[in-house]
mmCIF file of C-alpha atoms in Angstrom:
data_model
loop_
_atom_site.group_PDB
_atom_site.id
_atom_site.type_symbol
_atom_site.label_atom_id
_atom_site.label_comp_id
_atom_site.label_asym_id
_atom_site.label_seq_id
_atom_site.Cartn_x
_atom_site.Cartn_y
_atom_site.Cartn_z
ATOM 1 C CA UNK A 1 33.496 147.874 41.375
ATOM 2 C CA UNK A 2 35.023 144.753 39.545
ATOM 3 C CA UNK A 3 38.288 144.394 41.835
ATOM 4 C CA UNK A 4 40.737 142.489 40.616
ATOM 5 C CA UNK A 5 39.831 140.619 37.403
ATOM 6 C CA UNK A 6 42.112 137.901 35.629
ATOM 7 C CA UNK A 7 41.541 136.258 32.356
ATOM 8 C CA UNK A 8 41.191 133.248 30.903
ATOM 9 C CA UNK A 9 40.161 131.405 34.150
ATOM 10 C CA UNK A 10 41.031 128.254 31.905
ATOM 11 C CA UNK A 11 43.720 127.452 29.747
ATOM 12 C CA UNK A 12 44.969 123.967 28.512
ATOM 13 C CA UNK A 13 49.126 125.222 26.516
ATOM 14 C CA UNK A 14 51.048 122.677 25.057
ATOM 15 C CA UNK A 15 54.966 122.432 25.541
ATOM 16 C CA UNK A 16 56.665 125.469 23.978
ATOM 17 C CA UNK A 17 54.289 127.649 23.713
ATOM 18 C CA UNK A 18 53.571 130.840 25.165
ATOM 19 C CA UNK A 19 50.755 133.093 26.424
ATOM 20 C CA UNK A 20 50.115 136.224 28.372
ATOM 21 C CA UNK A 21 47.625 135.933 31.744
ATOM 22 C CA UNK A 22 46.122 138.888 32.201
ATOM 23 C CA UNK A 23 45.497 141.325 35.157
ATOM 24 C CA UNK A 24 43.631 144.337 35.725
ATOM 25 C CA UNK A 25 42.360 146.206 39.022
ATOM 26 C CA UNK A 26 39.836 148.796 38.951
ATOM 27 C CA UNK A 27 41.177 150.261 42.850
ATOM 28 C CA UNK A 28 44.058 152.510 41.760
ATOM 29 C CA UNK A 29 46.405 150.346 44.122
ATOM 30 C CA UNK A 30 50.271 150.639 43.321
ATOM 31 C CA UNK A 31 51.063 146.721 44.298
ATOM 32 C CA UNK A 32 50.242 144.265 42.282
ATOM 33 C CA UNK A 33 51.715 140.762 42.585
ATOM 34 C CA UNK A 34 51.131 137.272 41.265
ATOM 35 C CA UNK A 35 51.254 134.012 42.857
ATOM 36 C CA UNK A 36 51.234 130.534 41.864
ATOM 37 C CA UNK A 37 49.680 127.631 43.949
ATOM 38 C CA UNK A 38 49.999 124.084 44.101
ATOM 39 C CA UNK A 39 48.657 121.423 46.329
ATOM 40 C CA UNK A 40 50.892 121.374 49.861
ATOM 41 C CA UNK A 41 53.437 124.410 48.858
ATOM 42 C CA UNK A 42 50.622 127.058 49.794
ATOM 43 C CA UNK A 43 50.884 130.442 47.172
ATOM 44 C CA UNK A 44 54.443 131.320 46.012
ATOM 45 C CA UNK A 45 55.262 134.446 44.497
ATOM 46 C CA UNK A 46 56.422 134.666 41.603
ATOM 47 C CA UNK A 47 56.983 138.367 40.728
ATOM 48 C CA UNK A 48 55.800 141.349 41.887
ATOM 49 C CA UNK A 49 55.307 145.357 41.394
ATOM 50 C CA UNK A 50 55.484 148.657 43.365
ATOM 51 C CA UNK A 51 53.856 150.698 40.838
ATOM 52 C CA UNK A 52 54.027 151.316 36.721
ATOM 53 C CA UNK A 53 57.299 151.143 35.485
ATOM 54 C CA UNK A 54 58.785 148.698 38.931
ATOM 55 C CA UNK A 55 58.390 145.138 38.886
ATOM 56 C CA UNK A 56 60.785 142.614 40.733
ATOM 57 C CA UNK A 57 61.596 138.959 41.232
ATOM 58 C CA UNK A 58 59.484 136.995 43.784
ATOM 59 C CA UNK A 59 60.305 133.314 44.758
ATOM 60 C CA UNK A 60 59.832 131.327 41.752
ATOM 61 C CA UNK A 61 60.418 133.760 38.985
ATOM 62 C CA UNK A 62 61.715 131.227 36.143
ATOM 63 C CA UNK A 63 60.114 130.929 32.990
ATOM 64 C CA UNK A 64 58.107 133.845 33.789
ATOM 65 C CA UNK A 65 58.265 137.150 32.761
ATOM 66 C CA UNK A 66 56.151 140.892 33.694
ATOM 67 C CA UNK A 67 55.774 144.809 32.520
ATOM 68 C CA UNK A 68 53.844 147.117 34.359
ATOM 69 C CA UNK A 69 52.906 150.151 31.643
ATOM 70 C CA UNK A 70 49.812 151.028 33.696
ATOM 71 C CA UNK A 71 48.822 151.504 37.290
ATOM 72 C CA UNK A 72 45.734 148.788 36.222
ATOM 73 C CA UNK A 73 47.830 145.942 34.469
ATOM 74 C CA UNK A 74 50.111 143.436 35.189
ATOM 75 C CA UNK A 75 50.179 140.846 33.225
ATOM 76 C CA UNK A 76 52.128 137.762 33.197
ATOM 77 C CA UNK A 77 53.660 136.029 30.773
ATOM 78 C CA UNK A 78 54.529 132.345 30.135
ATOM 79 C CA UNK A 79 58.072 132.296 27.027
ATOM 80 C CA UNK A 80 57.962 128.587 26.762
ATOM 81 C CA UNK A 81 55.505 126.578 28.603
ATOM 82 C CA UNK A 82 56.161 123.459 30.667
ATOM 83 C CA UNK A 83 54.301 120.851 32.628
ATOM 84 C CA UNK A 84 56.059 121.847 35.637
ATOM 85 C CA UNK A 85 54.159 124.944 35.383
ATOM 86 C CA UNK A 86 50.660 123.632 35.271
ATOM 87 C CA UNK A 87 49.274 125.637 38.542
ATOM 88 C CA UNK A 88 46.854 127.793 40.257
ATOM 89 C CA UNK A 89 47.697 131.103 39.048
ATOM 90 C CA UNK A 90 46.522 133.947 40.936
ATOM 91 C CA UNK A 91 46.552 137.851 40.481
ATOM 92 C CA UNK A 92 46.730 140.269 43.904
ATOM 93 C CA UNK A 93 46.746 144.114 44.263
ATOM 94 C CA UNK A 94 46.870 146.161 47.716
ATOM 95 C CA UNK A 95 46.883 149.960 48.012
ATOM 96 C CA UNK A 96 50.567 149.777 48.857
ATOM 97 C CA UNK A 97 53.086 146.907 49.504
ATOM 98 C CA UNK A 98 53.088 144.302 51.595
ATOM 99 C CA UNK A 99 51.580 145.944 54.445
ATOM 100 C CA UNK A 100 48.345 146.084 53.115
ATOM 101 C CA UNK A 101 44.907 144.314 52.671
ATOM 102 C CA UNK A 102 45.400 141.981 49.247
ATOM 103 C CA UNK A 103 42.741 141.790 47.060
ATOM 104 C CA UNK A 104 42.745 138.615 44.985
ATOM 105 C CA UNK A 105 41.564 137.151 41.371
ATOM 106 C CA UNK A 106 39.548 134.609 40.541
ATOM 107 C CA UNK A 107 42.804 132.767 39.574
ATOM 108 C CA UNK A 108 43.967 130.952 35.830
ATOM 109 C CA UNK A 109 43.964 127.067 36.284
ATOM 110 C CA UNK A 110 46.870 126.428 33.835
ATOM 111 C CA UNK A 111 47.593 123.060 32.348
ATOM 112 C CA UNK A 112 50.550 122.442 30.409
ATOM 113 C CA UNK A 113 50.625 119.452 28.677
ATOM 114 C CA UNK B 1 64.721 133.152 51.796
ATOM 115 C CA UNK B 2 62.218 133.475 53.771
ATOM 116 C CA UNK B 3 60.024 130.479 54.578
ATOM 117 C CA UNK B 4 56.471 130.410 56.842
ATOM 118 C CA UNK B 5 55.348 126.939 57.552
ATOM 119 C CA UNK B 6 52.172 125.860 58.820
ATOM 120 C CA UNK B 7 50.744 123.116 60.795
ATOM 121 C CA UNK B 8 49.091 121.237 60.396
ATOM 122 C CA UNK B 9 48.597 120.709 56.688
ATOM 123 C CA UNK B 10 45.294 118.909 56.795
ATOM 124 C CA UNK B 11 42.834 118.719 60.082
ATOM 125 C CA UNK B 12 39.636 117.232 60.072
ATOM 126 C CA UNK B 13 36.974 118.289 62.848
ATOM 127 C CA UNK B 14 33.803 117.301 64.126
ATOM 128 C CA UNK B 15 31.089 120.237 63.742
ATOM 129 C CA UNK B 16 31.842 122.053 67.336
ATOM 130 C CA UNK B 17 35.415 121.005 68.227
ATOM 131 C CA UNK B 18 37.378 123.760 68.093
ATOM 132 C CA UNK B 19 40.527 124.257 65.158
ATOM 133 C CA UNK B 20 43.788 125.616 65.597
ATOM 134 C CA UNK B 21 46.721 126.257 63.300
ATOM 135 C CA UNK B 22 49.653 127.527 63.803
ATOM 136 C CA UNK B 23 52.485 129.989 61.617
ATOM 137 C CA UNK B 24 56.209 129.994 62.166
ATOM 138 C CA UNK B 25 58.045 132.326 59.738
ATOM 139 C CA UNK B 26 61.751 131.698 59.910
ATOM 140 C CA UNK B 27 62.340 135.358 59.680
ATOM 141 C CA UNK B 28 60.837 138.507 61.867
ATOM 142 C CA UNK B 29 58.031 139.839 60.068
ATOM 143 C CA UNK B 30 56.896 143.263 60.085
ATOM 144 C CA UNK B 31 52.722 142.176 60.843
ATOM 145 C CA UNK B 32 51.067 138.785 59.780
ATOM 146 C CA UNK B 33 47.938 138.541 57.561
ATOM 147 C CA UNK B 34 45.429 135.923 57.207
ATOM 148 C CA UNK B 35 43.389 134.936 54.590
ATOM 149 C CA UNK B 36 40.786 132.521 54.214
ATOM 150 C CA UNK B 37 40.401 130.286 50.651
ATOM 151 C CA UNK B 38 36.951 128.460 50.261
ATOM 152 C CA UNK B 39 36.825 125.129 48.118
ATOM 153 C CA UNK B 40 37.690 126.575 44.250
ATOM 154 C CA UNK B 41 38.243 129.950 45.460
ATOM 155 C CA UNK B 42 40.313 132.551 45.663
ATOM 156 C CA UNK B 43 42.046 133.964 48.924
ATOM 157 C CA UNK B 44 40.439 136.372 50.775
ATOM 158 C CA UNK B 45 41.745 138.635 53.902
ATOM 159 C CA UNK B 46 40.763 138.432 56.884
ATOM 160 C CA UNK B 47 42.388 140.356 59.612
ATOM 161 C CA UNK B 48 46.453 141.559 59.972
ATOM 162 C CA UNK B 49 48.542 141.820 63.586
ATOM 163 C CA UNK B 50 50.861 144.299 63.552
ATOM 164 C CA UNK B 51 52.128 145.059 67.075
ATOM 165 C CA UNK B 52 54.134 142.045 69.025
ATOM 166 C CA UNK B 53 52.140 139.797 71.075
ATOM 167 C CA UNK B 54 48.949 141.087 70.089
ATOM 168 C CA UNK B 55 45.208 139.260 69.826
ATOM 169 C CA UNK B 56 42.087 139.856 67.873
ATOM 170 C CA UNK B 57 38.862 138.603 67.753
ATOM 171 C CA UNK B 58 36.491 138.181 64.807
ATOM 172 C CA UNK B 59 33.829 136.344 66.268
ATOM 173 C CA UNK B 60 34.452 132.653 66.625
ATOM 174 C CA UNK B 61 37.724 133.407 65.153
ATOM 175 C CA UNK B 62 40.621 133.873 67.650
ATOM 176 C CA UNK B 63 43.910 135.580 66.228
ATOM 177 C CA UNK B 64 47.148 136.011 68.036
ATOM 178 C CA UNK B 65 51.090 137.502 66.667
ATOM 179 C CA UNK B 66 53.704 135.871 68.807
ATOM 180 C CA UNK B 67 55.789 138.024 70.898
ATOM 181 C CA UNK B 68 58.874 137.610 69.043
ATOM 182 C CA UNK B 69 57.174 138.553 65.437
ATOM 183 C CA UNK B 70 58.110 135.015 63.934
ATOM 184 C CA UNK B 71 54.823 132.958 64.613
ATOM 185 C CA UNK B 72 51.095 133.405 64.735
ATOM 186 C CA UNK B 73 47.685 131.083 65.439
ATOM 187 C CA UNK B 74 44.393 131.154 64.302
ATOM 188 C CA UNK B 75 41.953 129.546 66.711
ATOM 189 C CA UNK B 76 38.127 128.928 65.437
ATOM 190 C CA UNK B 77 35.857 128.391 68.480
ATOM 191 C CA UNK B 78 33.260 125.621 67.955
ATOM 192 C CA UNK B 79 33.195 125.156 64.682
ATOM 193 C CA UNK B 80 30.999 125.371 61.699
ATOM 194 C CA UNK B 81 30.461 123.930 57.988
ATOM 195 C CA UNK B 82 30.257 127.229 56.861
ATOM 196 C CA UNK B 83 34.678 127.494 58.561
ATOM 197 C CA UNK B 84 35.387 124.764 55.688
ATOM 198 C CA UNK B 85 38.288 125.522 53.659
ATOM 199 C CA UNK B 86 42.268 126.625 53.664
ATOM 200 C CA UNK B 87 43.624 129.226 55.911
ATOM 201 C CA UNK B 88 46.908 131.262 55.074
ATOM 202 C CA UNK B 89 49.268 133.473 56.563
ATOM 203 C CA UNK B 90 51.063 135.815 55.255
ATOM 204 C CA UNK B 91 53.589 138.550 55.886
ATOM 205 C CA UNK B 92 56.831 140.892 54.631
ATOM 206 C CA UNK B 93 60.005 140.537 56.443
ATOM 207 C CA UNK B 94 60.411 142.727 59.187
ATOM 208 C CA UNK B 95 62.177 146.105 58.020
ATOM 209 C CA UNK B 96 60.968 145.231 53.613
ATOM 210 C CA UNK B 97 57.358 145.721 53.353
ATOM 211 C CA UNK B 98 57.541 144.030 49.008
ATOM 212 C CA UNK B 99 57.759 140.818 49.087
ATOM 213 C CA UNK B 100 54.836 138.629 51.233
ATOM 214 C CA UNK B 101 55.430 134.920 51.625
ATOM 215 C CA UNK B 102 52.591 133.356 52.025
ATOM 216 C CA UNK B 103 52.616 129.718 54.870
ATOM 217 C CA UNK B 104 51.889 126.785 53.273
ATOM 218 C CA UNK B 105 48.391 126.718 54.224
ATOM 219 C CA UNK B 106 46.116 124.788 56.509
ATOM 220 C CA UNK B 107 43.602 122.709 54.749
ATOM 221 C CA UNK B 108 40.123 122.431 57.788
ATOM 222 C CA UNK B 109 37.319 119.721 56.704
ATOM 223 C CA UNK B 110 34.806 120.590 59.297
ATOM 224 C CA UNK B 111 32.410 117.223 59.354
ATOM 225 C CA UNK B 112 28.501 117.706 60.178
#
């Protein structure tokens, strides 16, 4: 049982570009969510999703953008990178909403330079 | 929006002094999680409240939800090397069960 897997758990962007994160979770859970984390402001979300075809805004949903096609996948993707959004980056499912258990990544260290 | 602070943000103990930190959410929340990141790693759960004023014990690990829904502790009884890392809490606003802020973390250097 792989959990929740995210790839790349590296990535160096430069300014302007783009890229997809990906997510998958082998648990047949309906939320999926992801965070971002950096040093002193703890994980803020940044969007989230109540099952395939539902996603919503979180906290810090700028720049970012989500689909959900599948129960498994959520990825996330970056339109234009910037250096404000070199982070932690980290993928979380629970069997349904907030009220649940969250099982996490391994998290994307993202460097935008 | 909802913000959950912790404190402290850093706390250094010697091996066997006990640790406490402490969760105030500036909303009611309907339960409070906790999760546990070692050094590099990735959260990972480990116990919710639900009901007000209630306590749990894991062990070492002390856990109580404040009566009024808006705050929480974590107290770690004599602690160990192997209690190194950053504790969060986390929890939905009372009454929407989508979107879990997460506290800003409490960073625990336990020294041998």
């Amino acid at each position: 049982n792989a959990g929740v897997t995210q790839t790349p758990k590296f990535q160096v962007l430069k300014t302007g570009q783009s890229m997809t994160l990906q997510c998958a979770q082998d648990m047949n859970h309906e939320y999926m969510s992801w965070y971002r984390q950096d040093p002193g402001m703890g994980l803020r979300l940044i969007h989230y999703s109540v099952g395939a075809g539902i996603t919503d805004q979180g906290e810090v949903p700028n720049g970012y953008n989500v689909s959900r096609s599948t129960t498994e996948d959520f990825p996330l993707r970056l339109l234009s990178a910037a250096p404000s959004q070199t982070s932690v980056y980290f993928c979380a499912s629970s069997y349904s909403t907030g009220n649940t258990e969250a099982f996490f990544g391994q998290g994307t260290r993202l460097t935008v330079v | 929006g909802q913000q959950v602070m912790q404190i402290p943000q850093y706390q250094h103990v010697q091996e066997g002094e006990d640790f406490t930190t402490y969760c105030n959410s500036s909303t009611t929340l309907s339960n409070i999680q906790w999760y546990k990141q070692r050094p590099g790693g990735h959260p990972v759960f480990l116990i919710q409240l639900v009901k007000s004023g209630e306590v749990k014990k894991q062990k070492r690990l002390t856990f109580q939800f404040g009566e009024a829904k808006k705050n929480s502790s974590l107290h770690i009884t004599a602690t160990q090397t192997t209690d190194v890392g950053t504790y969060f809490c986390a929890g939905p606003e009372s009454g929407g069960y989508q979107k879990v802020t997460f506290g800003t973390g409490t960073k625990l250097q336990v020294i041998p």
